[in-house]
Tab-separated table of C-alpha atoms and ligand atoms in Angstrom:
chain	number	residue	atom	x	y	z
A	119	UNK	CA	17.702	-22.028	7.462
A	120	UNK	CA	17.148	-24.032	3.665
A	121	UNK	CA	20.036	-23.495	1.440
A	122	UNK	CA	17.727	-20.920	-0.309
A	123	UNK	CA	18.306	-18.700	3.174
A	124	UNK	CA	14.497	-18.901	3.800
A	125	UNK	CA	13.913	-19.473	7.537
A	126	UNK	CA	10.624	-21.571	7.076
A	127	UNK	CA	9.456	-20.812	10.946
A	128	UNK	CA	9.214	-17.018	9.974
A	129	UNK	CA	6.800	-18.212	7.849
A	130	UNK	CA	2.944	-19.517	7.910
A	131	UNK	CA	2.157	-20.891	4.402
A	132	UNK	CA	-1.487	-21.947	5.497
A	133	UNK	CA	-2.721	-18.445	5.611
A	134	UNK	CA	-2.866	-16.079	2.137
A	135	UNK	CA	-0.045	-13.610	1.921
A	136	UNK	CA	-0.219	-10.234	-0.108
A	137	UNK	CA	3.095	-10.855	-1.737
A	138	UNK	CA	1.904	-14.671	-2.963
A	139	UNK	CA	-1.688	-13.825	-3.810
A	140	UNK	CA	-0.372	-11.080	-6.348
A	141	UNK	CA	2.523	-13.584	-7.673
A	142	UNK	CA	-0.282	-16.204	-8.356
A	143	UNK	CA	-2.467	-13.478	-10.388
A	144	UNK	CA	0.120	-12.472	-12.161
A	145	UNK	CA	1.195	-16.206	-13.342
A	146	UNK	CA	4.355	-16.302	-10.663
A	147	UNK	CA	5.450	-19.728	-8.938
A	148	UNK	CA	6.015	-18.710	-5.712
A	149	UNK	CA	2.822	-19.355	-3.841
A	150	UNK	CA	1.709	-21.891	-1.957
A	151	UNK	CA	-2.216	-23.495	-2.027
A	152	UNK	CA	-3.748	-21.061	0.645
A	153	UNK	CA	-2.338	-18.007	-1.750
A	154	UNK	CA	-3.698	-19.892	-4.658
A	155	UNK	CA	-7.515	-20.479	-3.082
A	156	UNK	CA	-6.998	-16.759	-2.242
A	157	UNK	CA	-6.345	-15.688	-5.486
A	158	UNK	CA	-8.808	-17.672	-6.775
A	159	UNK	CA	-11.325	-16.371	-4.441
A	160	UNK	CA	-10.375	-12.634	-5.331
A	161	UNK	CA	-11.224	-13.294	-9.180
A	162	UNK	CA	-14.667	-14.605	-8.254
A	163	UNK	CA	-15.029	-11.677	-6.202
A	164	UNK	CA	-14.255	-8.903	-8.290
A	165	UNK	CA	-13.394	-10.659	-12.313
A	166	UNK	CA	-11.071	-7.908	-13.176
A	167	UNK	CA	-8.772	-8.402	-10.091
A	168	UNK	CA	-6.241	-10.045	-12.694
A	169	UNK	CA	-6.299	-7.667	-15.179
A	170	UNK	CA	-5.991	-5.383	-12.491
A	171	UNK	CA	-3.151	-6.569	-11.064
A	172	UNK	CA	-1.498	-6.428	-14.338
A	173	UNK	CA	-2.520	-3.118	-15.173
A	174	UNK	CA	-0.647	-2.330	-11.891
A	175	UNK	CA	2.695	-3.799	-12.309
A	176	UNK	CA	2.846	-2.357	-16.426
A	177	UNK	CA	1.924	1.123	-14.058
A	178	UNK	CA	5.358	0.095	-11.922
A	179	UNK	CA	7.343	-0.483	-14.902
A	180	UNK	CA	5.975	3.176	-17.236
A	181	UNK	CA	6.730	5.095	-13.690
A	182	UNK	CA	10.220	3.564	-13.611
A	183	UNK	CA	10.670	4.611	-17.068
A	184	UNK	CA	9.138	8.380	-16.367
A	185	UNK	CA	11.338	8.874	-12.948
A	186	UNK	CA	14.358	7.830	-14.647
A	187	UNK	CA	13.985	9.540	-17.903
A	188	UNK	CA	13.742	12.679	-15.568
A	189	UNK	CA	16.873	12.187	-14.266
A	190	UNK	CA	16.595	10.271	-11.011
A	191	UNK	CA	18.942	7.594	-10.259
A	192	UNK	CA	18.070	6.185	-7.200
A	193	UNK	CA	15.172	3.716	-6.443
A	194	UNK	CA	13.392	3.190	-2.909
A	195	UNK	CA	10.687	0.341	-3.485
A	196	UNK	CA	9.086	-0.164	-0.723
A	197	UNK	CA	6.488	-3.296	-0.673
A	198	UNK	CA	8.214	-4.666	-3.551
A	199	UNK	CA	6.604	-8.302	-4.066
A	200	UNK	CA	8.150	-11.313	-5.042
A	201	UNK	CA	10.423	-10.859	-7.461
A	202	UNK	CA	8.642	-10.510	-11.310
A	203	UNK	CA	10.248	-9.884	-14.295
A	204	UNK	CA	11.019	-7.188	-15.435
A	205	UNK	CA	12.027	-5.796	-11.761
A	206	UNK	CA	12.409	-1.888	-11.114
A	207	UNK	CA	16.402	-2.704	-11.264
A	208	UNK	CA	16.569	-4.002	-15.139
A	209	UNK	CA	13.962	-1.654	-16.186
A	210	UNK	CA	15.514	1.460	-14.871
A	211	UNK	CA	19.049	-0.143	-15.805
A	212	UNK	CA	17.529	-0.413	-19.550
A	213	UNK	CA	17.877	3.877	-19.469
A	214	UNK	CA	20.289	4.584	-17.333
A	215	UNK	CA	22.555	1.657	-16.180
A	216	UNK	CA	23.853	3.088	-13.079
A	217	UNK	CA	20.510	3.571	-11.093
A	218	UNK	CA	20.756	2.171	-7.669
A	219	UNK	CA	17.874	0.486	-6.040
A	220	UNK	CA	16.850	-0.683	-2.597
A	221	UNK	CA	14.145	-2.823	-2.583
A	222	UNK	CA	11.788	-3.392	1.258
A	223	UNK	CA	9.704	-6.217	1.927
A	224	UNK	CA	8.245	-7.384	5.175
A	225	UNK	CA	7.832	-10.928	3.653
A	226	UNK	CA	10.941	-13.209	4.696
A	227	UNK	CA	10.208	-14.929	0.914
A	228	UNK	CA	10.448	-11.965	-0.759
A	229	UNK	CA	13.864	-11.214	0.843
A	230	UNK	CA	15.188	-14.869	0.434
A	231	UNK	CA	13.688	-14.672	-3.510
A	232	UNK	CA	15.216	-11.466	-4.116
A	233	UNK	CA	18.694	-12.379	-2.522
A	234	UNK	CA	19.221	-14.523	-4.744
A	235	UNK	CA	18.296	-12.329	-7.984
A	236	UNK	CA	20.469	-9.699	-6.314
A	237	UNK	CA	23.231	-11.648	-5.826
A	238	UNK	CA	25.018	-10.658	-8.813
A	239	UNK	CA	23.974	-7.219	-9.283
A	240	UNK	CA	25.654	-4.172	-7.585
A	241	UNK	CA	23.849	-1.226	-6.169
A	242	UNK	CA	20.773	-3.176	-5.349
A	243	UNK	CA	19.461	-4.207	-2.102
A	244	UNK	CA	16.842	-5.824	-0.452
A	245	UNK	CA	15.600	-5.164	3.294
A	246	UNK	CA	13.609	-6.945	5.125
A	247	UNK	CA	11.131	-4.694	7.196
A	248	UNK	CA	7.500	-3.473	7.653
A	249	UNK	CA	6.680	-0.035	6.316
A	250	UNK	CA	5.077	1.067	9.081
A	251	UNK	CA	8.687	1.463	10.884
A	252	UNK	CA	9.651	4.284	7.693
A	253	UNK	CA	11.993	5.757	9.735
A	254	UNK	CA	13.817	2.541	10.790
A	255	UNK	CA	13.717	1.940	6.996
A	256	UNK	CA	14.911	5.593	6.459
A	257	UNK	CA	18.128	5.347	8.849
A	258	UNK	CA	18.884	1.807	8.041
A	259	UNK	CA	22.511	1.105	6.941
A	260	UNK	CA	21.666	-0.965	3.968
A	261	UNK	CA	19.453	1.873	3.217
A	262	UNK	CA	21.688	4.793	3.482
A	263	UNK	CA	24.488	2.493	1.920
A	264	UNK	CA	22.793	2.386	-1.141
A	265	UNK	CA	20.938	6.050	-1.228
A	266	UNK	CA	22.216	9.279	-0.865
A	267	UNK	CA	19.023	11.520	0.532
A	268	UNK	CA	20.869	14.571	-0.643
A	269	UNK	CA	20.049	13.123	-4.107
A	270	UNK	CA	16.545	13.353	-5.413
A	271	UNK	CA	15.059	9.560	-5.423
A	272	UNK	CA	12.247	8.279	-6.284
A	273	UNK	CA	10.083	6.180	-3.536
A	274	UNK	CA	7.748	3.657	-4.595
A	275	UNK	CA	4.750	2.346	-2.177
A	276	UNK	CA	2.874	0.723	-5.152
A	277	UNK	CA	0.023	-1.588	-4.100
A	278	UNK	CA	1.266	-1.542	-0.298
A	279	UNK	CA	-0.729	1.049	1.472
A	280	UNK	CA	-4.241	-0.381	0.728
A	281	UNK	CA	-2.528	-3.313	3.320
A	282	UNK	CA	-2.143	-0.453	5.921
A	283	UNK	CA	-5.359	0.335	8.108
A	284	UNK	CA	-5.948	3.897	9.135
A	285	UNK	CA	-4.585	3.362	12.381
A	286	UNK	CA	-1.425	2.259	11.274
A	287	UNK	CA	-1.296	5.979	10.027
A	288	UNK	CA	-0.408	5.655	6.114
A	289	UNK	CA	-0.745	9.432	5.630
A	290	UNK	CA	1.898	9.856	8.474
A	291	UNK	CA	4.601	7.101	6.691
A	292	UNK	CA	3.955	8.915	3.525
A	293	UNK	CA	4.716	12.295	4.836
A	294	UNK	CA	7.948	11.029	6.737
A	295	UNK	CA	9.281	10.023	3.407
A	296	UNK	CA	8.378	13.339	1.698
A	297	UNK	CA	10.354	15.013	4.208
A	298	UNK	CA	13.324	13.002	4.146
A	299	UNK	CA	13.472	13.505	0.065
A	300	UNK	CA	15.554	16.567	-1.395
A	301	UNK	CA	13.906	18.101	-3.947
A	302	UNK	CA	13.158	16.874	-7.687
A	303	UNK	CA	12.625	13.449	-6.020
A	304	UNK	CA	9.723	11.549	-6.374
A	305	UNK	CA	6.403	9.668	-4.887
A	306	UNK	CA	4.926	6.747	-7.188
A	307	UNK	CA	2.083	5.226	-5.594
A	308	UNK	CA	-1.032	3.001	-6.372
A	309	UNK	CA	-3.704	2.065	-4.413
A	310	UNK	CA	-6.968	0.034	-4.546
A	311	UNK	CA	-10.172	1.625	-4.116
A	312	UNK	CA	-14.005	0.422	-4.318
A	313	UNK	CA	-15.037	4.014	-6.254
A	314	UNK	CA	-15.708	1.687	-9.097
A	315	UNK	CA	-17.340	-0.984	-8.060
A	316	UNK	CA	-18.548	-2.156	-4.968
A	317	UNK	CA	-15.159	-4.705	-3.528
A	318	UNK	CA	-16.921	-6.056	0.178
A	319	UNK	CA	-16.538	-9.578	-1.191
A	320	UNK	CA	-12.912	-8.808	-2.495
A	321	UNK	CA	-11.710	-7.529	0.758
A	322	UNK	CA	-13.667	-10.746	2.740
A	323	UNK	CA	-10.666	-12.446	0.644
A	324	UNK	CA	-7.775	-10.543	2.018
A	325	UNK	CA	-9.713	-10.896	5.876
A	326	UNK	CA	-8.651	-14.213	6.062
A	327	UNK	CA	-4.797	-13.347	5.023
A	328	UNK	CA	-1.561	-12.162	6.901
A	329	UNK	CA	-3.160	-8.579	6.054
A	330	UNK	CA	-6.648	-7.025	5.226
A	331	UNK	CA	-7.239	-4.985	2.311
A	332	UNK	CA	-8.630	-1.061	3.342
A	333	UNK	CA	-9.869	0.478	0.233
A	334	UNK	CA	-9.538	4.549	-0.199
A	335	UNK	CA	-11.574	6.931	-2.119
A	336	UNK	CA	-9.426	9.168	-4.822
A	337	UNK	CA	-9.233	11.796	-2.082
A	338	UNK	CA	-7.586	9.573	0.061
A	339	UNK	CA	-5.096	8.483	-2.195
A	340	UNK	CA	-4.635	11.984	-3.466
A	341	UNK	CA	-4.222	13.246	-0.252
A	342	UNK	CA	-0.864	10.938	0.229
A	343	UNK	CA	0.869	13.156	-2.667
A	344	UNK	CA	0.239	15.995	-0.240
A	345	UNK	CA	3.729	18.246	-0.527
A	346	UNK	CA	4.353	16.439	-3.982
A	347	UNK	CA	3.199	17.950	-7.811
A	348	UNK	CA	1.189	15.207	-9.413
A	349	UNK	CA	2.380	14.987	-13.159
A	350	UNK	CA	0.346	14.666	-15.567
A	351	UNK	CA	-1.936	13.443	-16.070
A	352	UNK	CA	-2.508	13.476	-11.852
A	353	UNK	CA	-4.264	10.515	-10.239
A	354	UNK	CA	-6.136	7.981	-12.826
A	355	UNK	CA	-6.892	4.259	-12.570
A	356	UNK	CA	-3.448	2.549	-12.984
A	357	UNK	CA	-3.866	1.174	-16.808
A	358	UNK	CA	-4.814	5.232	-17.700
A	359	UNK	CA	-1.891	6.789	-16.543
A	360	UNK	CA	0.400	7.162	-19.508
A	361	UNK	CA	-0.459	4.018	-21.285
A	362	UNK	CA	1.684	3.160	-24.374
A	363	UNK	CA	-1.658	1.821	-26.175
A	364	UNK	CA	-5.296	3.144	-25.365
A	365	UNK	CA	-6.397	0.155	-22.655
A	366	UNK	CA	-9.780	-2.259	-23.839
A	367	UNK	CA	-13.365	-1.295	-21.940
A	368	UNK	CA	-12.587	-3.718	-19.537
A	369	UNK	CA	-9.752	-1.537	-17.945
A	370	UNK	CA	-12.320	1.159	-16.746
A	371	UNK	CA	-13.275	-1.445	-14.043
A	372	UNK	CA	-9.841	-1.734	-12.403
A	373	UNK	CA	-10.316	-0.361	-9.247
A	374	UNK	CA	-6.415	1.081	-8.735
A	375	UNK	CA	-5.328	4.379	-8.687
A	376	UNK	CA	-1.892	4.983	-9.495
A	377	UNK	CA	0.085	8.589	-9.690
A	378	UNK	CA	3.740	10.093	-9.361
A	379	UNK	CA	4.436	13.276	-7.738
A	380	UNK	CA	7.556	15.307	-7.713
A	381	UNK	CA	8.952	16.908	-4.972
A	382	UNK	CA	9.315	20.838	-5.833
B	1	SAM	C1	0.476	-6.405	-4.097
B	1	SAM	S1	2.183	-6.557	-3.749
B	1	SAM	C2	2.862	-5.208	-4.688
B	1	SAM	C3	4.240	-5.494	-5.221
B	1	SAM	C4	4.835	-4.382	-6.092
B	1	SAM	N1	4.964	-3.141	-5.355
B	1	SAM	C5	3.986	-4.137	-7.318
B	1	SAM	O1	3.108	-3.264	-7.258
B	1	SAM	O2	4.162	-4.821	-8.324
B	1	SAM	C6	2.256	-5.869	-2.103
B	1	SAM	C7	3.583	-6.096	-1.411
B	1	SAM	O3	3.631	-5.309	-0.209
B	1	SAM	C8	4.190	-6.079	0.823
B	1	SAM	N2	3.709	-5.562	2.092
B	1	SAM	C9	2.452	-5.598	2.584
B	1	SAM	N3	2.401	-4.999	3.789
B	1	SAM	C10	3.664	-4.561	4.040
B	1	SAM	C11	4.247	-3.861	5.128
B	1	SAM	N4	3.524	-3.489	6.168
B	1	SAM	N5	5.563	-3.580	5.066
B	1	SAM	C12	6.318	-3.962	3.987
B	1	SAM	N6	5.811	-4.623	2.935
B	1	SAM	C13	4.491	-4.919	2.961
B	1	SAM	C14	3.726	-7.497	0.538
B	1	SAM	O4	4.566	-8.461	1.156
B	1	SAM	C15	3.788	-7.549	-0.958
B	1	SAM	O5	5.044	-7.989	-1.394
């Protein structure tokens, strides 16, 4: 264990993760040289992966804003990256100061990162564990310390299910969470596709990392809002949904779909 709590053997720096391949895009420090190649690579492969990228964590941060200006006080991030700046926590916090949030990660860096930012700040959380296991997620006690399920909250798989092949049954983990949710809670979700563009060479990138990348088409996306309301205005490529500024040409190649649904 380093003084920073990271337990290095947990961890294999020479392969690409998710988590440090997004951090490098978006101009983070916690990557190591495979992540950066990767990275790297991803650009060459498909040029707007950056903006992309972007576009998808200013989608996080407008959904954070719309969930909590509708009331919801409670955050479940799951596949929450390395910690970036503005996280869900201070943005919601900027509305409504006593919104709690538990963030999940299956990366031990994320955890040991977001520790540390945590450290400090009450009603926050960070678990360590792999989506896949929802319901161990879902009856965890750092979990249900945090989150009361007969509260609506809002449940964030942003740019995580694209890292989950169809066997690993996404449509099933999305499903379980909808049913554990009272209503007036809510699903925010984004999720790479190649509708836009053709991405072979992109996901060739992630085949060499700690997990592939497995493009959807809009009606698989839209089919993991099934049981949930899309708001307006539904499912659109991440830097179209509610933008604060009409988003440059360039922004019609970004090949993410983002959307929130609410629980009825
Ligand atoms: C592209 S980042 C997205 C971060 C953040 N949600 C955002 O959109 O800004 C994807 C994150 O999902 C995490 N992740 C990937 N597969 C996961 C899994 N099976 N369980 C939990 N987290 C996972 C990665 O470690 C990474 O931190």
């Amino acid at each position: 264990m380093t003084p920073e709590g990271i337990r290095y053997e947990e961890i294999d720096v020479s392969k690409p993760h998710p988590a440090r391949i997004y951090d490098y895009l978006l101009g983070g420090k916690d990557n190591y040289e495979a992540d950066r190649r990767a990275g790297e690579e991803l650009v060459a492969a498909a040029p707007e992966a950056r903006i992309g990228l972007r576009a998808n964590r200013a989608f996080l941060q407008r959904a954070v804003r719309h969930v909590v200006g509708a009331g919801v006080r409670q955050v479940l991030d799951l596949g929450t990256g390395l910690p970036t700046s503005p996280n869900v926590h201070e943005t919601a916090r900027e509305t409504a100061p006593d919104t709690r949030v538990v963030y999940v990660d299956n990366d031990p860096i994320v955890r040991a990162h977001a520790d540390a930012l945590l450290s400090d700040s009450g009603g926050t959380r960070i678990v360590l564990a792999d989506v896949r296991d929802v319901q161990g997620i879902l009856d965890h006690p750092d979990v249900r310390g945090v989150l009361d399920f007969d509260r609506p909250v809002a449940v964030f798989l942003v740019a995580v299910l694209h890292f989950l092949t169809d066997a690993d049954e996404p449509g099933r983990i999305a499903a379980t969470l909808r049913d554990a949710l009272p209503a007036g809670s809510y699903l925010v979700l984004s999720h790479a596709t190649g509708d836009f563009a053709d991405r072979t060479d992109a996901q060739a990138v992630y085949k060499k990392a700690t997990a592939g990348l497995n493009l959807r088409t809009y009606a698989e996306v839209e089919a993991f809002f099934d049981g949930f309301g899309l708001v307006e205005p539904g499912l659109v490529q991440v830097p179209f949904w509610r933008p604060d500024t009409e988003p440059p040409a360039p922004y019609r190649e970004v090949g993410i779909y983002g959307g929130v649904g609410r629980k009825d």
